mmCIF file of C-alpha atoms in Angstrom:
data_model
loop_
_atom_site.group_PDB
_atom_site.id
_atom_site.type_symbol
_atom_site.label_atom_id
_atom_site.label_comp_id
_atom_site.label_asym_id
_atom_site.label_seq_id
_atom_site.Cartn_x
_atom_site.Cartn_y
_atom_site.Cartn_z
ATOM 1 C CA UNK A 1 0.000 0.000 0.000
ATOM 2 C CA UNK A 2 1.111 3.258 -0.864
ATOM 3 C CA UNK A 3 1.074 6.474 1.882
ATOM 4 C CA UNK A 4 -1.973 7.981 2.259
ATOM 5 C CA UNK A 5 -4.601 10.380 3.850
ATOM 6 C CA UNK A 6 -8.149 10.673 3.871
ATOM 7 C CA UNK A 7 -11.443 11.888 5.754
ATOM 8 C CA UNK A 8 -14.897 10.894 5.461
ATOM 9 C CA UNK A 9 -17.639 12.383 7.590
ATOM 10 C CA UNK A 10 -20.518 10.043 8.713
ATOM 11 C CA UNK A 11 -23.601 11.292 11.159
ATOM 12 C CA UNK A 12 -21.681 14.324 12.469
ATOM 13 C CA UNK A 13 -18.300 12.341 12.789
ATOM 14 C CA UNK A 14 -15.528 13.211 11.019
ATOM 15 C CA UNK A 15 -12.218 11.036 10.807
ATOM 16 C CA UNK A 16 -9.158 11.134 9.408
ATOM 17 C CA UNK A 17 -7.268 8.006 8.684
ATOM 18 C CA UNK A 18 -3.147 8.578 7.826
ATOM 19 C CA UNK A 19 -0.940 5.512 6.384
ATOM 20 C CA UNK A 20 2.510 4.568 5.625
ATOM 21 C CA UNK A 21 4.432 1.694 4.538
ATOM 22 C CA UNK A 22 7.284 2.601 7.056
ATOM 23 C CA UNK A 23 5.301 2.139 10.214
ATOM 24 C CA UNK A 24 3.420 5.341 9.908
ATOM 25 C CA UNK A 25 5.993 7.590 9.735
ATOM 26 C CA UNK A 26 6.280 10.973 8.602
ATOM 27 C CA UNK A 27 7.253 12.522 5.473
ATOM 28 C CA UNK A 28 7.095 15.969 4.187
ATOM 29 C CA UNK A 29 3.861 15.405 2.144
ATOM 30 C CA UNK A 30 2.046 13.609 4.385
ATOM 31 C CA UNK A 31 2.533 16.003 7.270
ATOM 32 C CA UNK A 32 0.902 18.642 4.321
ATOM 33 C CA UNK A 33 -1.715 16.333 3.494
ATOM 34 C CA UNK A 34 -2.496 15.527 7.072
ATOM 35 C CA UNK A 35 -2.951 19.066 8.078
ATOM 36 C CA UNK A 36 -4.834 19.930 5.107
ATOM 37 C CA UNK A 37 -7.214 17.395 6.119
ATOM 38 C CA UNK A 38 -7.922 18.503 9.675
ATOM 39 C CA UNK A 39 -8.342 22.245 8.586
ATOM 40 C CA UNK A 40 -10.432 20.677 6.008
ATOM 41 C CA UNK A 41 -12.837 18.954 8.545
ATOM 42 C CA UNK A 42 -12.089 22.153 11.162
ATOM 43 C CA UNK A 43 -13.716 24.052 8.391
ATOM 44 C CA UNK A 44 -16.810 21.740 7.430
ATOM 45 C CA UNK A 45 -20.313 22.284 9.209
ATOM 46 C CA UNK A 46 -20.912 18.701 9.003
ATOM 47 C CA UNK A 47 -18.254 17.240 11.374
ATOM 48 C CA UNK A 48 -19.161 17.954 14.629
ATOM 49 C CA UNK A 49 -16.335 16.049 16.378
ATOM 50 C CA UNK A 50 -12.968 15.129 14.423
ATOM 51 C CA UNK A 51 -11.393 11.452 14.900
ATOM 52 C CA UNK A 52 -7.810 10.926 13.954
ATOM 53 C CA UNK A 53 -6.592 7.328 13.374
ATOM 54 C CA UNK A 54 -4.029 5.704 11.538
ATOM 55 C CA UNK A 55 -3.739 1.908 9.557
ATOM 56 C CA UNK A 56 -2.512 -1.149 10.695
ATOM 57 C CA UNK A 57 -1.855 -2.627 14.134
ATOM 58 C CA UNK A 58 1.658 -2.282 15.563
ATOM 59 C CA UNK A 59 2.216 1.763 15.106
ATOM 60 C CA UNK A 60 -0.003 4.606 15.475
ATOM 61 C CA UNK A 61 3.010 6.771 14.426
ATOM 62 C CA UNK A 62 7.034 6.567 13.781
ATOM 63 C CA UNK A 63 7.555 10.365 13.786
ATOM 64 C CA UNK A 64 9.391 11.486 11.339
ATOM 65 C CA UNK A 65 10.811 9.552 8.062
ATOM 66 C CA UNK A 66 14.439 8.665 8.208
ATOM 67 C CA UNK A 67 14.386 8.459 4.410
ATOM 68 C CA UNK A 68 13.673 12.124 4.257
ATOM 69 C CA UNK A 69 15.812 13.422 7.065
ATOM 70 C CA UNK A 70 18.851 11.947 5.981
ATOM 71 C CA UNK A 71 18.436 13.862 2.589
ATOM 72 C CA UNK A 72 17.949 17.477 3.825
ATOM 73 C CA UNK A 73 20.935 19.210 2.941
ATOM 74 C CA UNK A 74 20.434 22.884 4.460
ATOM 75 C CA UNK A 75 18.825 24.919 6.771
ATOM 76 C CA UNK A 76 15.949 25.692 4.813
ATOM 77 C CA UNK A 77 14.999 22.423 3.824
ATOM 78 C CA UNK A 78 15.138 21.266 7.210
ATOM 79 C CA UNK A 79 12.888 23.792 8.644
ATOM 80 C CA UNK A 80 10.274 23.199 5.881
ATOM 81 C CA UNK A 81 10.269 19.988 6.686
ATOM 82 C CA UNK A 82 9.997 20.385 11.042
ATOM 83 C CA UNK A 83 7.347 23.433 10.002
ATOM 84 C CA UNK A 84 5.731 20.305 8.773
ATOM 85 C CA UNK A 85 4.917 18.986 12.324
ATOM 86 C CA UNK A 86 4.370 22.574 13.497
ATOM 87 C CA UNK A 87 1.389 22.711 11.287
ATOM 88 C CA UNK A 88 -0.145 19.178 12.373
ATOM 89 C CA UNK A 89 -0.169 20.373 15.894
ATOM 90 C CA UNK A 90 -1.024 23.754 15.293
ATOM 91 C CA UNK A 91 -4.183 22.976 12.985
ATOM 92 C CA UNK A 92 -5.014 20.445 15.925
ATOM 93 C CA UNK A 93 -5.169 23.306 18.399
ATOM 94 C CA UNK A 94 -6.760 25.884 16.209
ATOM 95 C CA UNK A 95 -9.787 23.448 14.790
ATOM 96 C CA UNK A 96 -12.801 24.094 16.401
ATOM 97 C CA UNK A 97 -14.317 20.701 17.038
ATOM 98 C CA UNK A 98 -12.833 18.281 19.488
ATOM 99 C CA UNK A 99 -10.007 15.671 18.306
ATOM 100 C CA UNK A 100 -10.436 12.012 19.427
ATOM 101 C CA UNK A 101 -7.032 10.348 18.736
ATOM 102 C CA UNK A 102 -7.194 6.618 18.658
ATOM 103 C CA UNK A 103 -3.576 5.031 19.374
ATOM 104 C CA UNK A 104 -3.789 1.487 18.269
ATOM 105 C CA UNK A 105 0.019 0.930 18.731
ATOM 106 C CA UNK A 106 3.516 2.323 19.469
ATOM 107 C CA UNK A 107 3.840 6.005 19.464
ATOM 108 C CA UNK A 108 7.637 7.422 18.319
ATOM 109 C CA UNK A 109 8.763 11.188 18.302
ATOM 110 C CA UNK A 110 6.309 12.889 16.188
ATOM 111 C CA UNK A 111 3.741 10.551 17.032
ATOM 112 C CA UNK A 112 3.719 10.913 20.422
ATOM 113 C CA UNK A 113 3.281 15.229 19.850
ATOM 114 C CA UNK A 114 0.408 14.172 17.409
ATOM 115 C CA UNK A 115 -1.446 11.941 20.356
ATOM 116 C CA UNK A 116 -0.507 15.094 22.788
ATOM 117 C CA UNK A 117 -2.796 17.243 20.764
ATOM 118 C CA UNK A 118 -5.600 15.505 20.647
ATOM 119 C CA UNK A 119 -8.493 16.532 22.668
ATOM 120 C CA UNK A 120 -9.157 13.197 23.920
ATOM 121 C CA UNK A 121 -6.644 10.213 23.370
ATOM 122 C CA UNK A 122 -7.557 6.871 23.833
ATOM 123 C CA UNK A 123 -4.959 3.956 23.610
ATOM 124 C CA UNK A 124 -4.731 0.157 23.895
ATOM 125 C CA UNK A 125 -2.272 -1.388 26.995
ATOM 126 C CA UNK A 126 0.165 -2.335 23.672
ATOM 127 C CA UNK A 127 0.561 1.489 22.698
ATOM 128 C CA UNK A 128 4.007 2.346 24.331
ATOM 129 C CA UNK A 129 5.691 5.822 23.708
ATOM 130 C CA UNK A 130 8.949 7.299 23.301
ATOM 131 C CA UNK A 131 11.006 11.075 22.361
ATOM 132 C CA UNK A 132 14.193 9.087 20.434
ATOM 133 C CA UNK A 133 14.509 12.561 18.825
ATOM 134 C CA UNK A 134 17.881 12.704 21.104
ATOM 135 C CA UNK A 135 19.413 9.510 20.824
ATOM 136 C CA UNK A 136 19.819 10.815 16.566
ATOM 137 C CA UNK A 137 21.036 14.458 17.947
ATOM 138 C CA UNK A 138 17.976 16.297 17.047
ATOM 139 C CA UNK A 139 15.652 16.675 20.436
ATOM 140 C CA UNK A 140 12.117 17.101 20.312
ATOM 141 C CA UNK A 141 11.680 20.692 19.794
ATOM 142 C CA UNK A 142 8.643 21.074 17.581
ATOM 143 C CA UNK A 143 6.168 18.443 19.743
ATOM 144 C CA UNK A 144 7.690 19.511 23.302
ATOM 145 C CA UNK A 145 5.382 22.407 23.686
ATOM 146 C CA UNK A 146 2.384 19.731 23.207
ATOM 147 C CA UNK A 147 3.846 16.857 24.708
ATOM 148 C CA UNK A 148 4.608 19.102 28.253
ATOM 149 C CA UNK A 149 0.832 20.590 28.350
ATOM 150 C CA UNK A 150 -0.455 16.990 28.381
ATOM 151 C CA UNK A 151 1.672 14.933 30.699
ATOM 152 C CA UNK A 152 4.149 18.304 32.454
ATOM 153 C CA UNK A 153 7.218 19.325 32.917
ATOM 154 C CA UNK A 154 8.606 16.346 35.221
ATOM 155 C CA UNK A 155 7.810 13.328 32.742
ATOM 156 C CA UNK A 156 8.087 15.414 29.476
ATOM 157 C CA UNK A 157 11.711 15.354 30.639
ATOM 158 C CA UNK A 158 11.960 11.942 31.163
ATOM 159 C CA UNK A 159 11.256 11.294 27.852
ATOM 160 C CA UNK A 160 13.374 13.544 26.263
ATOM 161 C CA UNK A 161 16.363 12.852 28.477
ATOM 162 C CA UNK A 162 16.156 8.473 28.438
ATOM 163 C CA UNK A 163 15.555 8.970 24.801
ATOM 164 C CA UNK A 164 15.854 5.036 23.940
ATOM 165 C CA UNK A 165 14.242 3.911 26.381
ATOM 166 C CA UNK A 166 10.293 2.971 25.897
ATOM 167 C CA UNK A 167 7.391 4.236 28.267
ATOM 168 C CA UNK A 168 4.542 1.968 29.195
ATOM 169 C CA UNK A 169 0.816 2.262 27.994
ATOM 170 C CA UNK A 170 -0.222 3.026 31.171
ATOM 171 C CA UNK A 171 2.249 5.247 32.088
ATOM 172 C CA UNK A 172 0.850 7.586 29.129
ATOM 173 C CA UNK A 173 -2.331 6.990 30.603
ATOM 174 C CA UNK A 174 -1.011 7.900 34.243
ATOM 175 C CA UNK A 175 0.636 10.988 33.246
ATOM 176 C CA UNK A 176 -2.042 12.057 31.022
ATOM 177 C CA UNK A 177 -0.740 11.384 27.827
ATOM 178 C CA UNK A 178 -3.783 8.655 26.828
ATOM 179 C CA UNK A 179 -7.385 9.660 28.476
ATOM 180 C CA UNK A 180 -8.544 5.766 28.581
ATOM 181 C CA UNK A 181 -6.488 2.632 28.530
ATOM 182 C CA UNK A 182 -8.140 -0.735 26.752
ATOM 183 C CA UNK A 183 -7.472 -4.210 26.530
ATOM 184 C CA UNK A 184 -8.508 -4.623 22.982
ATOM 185 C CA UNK A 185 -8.777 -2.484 19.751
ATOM 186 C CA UNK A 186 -12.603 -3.685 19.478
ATOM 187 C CA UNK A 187 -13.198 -2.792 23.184
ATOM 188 C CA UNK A 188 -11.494 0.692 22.257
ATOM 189 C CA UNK A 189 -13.458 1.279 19.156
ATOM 190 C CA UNK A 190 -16.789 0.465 20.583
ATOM 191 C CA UNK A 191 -16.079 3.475 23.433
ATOM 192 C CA UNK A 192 -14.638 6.024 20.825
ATOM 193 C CA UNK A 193 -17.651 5.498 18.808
ATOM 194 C CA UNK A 194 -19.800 5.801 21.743
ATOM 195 C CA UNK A 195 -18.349 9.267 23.099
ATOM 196 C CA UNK A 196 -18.218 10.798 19.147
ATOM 197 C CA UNK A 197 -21.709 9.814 18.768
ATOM 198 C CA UNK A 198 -22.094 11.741 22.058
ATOM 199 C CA UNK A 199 -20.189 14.846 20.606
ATOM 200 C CA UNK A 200 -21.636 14.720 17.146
ATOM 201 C CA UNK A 201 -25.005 15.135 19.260
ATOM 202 C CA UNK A 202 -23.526 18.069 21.637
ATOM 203 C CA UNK A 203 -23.823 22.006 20.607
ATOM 204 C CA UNK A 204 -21.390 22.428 18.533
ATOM 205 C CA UNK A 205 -20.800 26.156 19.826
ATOM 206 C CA UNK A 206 -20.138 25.054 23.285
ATOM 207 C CA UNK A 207 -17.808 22.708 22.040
ATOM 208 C CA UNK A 208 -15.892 25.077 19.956
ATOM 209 C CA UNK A 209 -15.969 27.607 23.177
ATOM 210 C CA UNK A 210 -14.472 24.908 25.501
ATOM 211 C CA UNK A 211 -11.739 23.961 23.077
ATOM 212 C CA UNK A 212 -10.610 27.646 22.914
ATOM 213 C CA UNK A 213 -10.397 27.618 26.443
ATOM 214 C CA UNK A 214 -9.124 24.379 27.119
ATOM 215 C CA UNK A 215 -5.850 25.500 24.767
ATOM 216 C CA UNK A 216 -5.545 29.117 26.333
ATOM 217 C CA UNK A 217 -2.369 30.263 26.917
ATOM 218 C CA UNK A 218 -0.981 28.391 23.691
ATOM 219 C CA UNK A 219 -1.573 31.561 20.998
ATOM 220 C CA UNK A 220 2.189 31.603 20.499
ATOM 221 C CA UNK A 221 2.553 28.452 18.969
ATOM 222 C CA UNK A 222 2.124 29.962 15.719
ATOM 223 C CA UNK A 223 5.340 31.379 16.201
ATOM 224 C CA UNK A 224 6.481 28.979 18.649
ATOM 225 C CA UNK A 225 7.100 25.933 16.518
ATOM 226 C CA UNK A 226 8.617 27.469 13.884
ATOM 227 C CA UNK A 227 11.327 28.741 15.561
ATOM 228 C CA UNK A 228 11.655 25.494 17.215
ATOM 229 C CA UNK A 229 11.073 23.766 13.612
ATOM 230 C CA UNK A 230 14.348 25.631 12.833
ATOM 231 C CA UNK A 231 16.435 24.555 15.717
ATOM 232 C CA UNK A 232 15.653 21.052 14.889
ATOM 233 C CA UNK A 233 16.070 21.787 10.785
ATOM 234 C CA UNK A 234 19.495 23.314 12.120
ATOM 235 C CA UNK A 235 21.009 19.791 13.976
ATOM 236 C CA UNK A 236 19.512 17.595 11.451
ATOM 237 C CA UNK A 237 22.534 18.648 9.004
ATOM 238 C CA UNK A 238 25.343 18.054 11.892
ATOM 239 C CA UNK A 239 27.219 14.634 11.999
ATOM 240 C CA UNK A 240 26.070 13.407 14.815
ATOM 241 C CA UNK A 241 22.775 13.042 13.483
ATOM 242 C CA UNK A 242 23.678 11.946 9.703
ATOM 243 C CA UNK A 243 25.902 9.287 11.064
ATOM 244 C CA UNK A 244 23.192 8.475 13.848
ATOM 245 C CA UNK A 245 20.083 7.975 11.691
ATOM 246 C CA UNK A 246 22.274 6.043 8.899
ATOM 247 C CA UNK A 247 22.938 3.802 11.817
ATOM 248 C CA UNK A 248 19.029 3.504 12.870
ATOM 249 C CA UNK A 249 18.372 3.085 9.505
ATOM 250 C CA UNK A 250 20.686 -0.152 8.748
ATOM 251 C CA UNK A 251 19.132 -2.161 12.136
#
């Protein structure tokens, strides 16, 4: 299967379902297509409520593509490409509907900032979470800012700082980083389908008033992220990081 992303909306529910071949990961494109998608649905009366999911069992998201990283050869390339994430997370803050993220597996980098800006993030016991953006000399710049509002200061250093290491499911879901921990990927689906039917059937004003609240204090993101977007565009081109993510990438 090639990458992809789509949206359908169905009784009031809208959802957005991302793929690619490399265990979800990231490229340029499909962080563009992805946020075109959510302003897309932010935009359309008919979704009331927004759920993001991705295909296939073992990885809700890699972060970003190693293939494309290893090929950015200046500055400006490399902060297109980390503007890329900005704009995910920034269109996930600025829709106004709620976004249910379902995490159906392992959550990398990138991944984890995506399931940190989601509204409401449910998760199966299997969906374990890491920042590796260190161990390739990069550091998670771009998603910190989300990934620190969801789960704080104390464990959003953790994961930068034991950058290999994986988290547990359920510590996500103790420090806030998943809402509701399941057993199964039917038992979660049956309960995201039963609070978006919920939503779809809530005032969609009040809604869009809560979420503004509920993200105050985040209005500089805008500007935010792209300056972070270049820090990380600015490592990306050192040696460490070359020589680090060829090594990742021949395991």
């Amino acid at each position: 299967m090639e990458a992809f992303v789509k949206s359908e909306i169905k009784n009031g529910v809208g959802t957005i379902t991302f793929f690619h071949p490399q265990s979800n990961s990231m490229p340029g494109q499909q962080l563009r297509n992805l946020t075109a998608e959510i302003e897309k649905l932010g935009n359309d009366s008919a979704a009331k409520v927004i759920v993001l999911k991705s295909e296939g069992d073992k990885a809700f998201c890699a972060g970003a593509s190693f293939d494309e990283l290893i090929g950015i050869k200046d500055k400006e390339t490399g902060l297109k490409f980390f503007t890329g994430f900005a704009s995910v997370i920034n269109a996930m803050r600025k829709a106004p509907k709620f976004i249910i993220a379902r995490v159906q597996g392992k959550a990398v980098g990138g991944g984890v900032g995506i399931a940190a800006s989601a509204d409401y993030t449910f998760a199966v016991q299997g969906a374990s979470c890491k920042l590796s953006e260190l161990a390739v000399g990069i550091g998670p710049f771009v998603v910190g800012p989300a990934v620190e509002r969801k789960v704080g200061k104390s464990a959003f250093c953790e994961l930068t700082i034991n950058a290999t290491e994986w988290r547990s499911a359920e510590w996500g879901n103790e420090k806030g980083l998943y809402t509701d921990l399941y057993e199964t990927t039917s038992d979660m689906d049956r309960a995201i389908s039963a609070l978006a039917e919920r939503l779809a059937n809530s005032s969609p004003e009040a809604m869009a008033m809560l979420k503004k609240i509920m993200w105050e204090g985040t209005e500089n993101w805008d500007t935010l992220l792209i300056e972070r977007a270049g820090m990380s565009g600015t490592l990306v081109l050192s040696d460490f990081t070359v020589n680090a993510i060829n090594k990742f990438k021949g395991k």
